[in-house]
Every structure is written in structure tokens, then in C-alpha cells.
CSV table of C-alpha atoms in Angstrom, one decimal:
chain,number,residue,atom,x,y,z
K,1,UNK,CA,169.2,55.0,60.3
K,2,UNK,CA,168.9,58.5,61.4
K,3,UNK,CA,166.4,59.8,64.2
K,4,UNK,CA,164.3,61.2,61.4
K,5,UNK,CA,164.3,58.0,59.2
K,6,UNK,CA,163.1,56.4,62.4
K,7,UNK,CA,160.1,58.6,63.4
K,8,UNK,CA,159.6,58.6,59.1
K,9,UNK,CA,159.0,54.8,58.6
K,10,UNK,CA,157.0,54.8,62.2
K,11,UNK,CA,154.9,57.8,61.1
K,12,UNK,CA,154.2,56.0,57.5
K,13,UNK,CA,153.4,51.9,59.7
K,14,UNK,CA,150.9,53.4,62.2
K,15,UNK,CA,149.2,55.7,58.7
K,16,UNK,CA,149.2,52.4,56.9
K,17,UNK,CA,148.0,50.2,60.2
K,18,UNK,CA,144.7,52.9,60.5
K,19,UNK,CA,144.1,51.7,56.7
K,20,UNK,CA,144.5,55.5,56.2
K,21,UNK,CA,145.7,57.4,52.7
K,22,UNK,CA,148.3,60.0,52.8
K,23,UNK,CA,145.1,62.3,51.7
K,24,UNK,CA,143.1,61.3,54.3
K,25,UNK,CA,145.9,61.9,57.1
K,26,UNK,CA,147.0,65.0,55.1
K,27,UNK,CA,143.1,66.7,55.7
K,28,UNK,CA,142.6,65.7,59.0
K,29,UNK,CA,146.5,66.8,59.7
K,30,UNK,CA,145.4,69.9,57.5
K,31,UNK,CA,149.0,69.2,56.3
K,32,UNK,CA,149.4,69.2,52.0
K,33,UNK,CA,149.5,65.4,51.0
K,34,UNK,CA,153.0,66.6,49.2
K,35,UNK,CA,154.2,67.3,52.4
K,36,UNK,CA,153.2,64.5,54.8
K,37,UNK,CA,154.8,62.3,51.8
K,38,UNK,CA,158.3,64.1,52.2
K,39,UNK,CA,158.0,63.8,56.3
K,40,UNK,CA,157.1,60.1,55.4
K,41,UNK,CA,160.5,59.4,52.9
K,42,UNK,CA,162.5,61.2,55.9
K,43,UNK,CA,162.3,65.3,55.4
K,44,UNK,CA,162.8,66.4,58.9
K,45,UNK,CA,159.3,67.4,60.2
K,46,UNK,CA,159.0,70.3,62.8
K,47,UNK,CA,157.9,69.2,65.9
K,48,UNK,CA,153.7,71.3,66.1
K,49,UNK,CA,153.4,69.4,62.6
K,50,UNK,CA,154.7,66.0,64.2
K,51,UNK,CA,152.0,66.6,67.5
K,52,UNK,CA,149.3,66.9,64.8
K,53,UNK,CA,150.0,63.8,62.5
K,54,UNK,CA,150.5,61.6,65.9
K,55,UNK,CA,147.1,63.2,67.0
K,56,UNK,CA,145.1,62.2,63.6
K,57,UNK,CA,146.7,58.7,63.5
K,58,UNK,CA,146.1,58.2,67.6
K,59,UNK,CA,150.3,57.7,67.8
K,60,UNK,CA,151.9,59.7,70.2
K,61,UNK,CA,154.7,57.6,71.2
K,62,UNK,CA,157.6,57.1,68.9
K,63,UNK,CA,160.5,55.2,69.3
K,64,UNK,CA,164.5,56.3,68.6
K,65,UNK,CA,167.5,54.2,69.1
K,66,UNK,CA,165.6,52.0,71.4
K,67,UNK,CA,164.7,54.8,73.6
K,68,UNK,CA,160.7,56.0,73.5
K,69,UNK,CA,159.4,59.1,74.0
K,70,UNK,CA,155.7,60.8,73.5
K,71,UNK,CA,155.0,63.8,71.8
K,72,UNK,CA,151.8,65.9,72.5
K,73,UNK,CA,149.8,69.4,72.2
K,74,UNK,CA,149.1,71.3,75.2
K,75,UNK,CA,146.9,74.3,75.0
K,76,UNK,CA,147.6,76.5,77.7
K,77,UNK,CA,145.6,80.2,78.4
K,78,UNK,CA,148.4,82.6,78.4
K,79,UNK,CA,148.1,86.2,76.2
K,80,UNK,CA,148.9,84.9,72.7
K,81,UNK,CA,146.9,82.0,73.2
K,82,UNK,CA,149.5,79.8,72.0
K,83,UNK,CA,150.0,76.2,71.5
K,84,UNK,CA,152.9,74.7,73.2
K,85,UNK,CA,154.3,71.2,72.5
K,86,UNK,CA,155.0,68.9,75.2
K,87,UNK,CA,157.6,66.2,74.8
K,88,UNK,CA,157.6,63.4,77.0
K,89,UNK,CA,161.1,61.2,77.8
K,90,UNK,CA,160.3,57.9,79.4
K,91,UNK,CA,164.1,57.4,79.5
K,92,UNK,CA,167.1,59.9,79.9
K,93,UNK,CA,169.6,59.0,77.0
K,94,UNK,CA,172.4,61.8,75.9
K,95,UNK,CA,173.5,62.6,72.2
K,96,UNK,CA,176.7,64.2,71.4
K,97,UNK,CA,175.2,66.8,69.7
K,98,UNK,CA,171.8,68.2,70.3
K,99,UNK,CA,170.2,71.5,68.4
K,100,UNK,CA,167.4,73.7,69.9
K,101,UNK,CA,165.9,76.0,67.1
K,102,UNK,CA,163.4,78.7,68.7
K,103,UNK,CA,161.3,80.9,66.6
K,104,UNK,CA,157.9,82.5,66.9
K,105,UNK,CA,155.5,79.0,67.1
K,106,UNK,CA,158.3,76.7,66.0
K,107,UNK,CA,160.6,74.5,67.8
K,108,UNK,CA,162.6,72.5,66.0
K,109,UNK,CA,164.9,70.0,67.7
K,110,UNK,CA,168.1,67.7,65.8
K,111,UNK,CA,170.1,65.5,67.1
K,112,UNK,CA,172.5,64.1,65.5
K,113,UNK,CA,172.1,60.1,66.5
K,114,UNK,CA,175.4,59.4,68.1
K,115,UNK,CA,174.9,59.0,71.3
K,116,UNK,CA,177.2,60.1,74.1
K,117,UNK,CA,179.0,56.9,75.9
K,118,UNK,CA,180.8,59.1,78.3
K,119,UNK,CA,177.4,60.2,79.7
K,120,UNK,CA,176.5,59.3,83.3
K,121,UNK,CA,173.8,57.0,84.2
């Protein structure tokens, strides 16, 4: 199962747990319910839309190939008054290939779900 399959089926148990309609999520998320249905069946979901689903449905830490991690907003006063989106690691773990897309209020990070044996501990 891929990374995105993961947080996918994780994203759609803790909606389901909160007795909570993909509507319901998709207002508070002020997401379409079209959408948060495709991030649910597995469409990769960029990473500010992630920090607001896991905010609505009070579930910030996700879990991928056994290792967790936490993903959150943080508001910080610089110029552009930007939000900025904080992930948190509880454990180091290495991939083979990772991908770091920056654009103007979008970071979008893939992996590719291999992980890297020859890494170092």
C-alpha cells in the first residue's frame, strides 16, 4: 500500500469514527465533498489541505509504514501573513526517493514508499 493509500484509509476511519459525513468534514474543511472523496479513495492530497482535514476531524497523527508522524498549522506574523505547515517526525526513517515541490502556499511532498536499507541508524 502506498504512503497515500495509507494516510487515505486513515483519513476516511478517524471521518467515520467522529460519526461525521464526507459533507460535514467537507464544510468545516471548506474543502468540496468531491474532493475530500478523491483524497479518501487515495488522490494524493497537498499537505495545507491535509493540516485542515486532520484539524476538523481532531487527527493530527498519521501513521506510514509503521513509522508516525504529526502534521499541523502554524500561524506565524511574518509580512505575507502566511500559513506555514509544520510536520512533526517522531522517528527518523529514510526512503530512496523523496520529492520536495515548493510553490507560492503549497508544499507538496512524495515519497515513493521504498525505504532505504542502506541508511544509517
Amino acid at each position: 500500500m502506498t504512503a497515500t493509500q495509507q494516510i487515505a484509509s486513515q483519513l476516511k476511519a478517524a471521518r467515520l469514527a467522529k460519526g461525521l459525513s464526507l459533507r460535514g468534514v467537507s464544510a468545516l474543511a471548506k474543502i468540496p465533498a468531491s474532493t475530500l472523496e478523491g483524497y479518501e479513495s487515495g488522490s494524493t492530497i497537498p499537505a495545507e489541505k491535509l493540516a485542515r482535514i486532520a484539524e476538523v476531524l481532531e487527527h493530527p497523527t498519521f501513521e506510514i509504514d509503521h513509522y508516525r508522524f504529526t502534521v499541523s498549522r502554524v500561524t506565524q506574523e511574518i509580512p505575507s501573513h502566511a500559513d506555514q505547515l509544520s510536520l512533526d517526525f517522531t522517528r527518523e526513517y529514510s526512503y530512496a526517493k523523496a520529492v520536495v515541490k515548493i510553490s507560492p502556499r503549497k508544499i507538496t511532498i512524495l515519497l515513493d514508499g521504498r525505504k532505504n536499507d542502506s541508511a544509517v541508524s
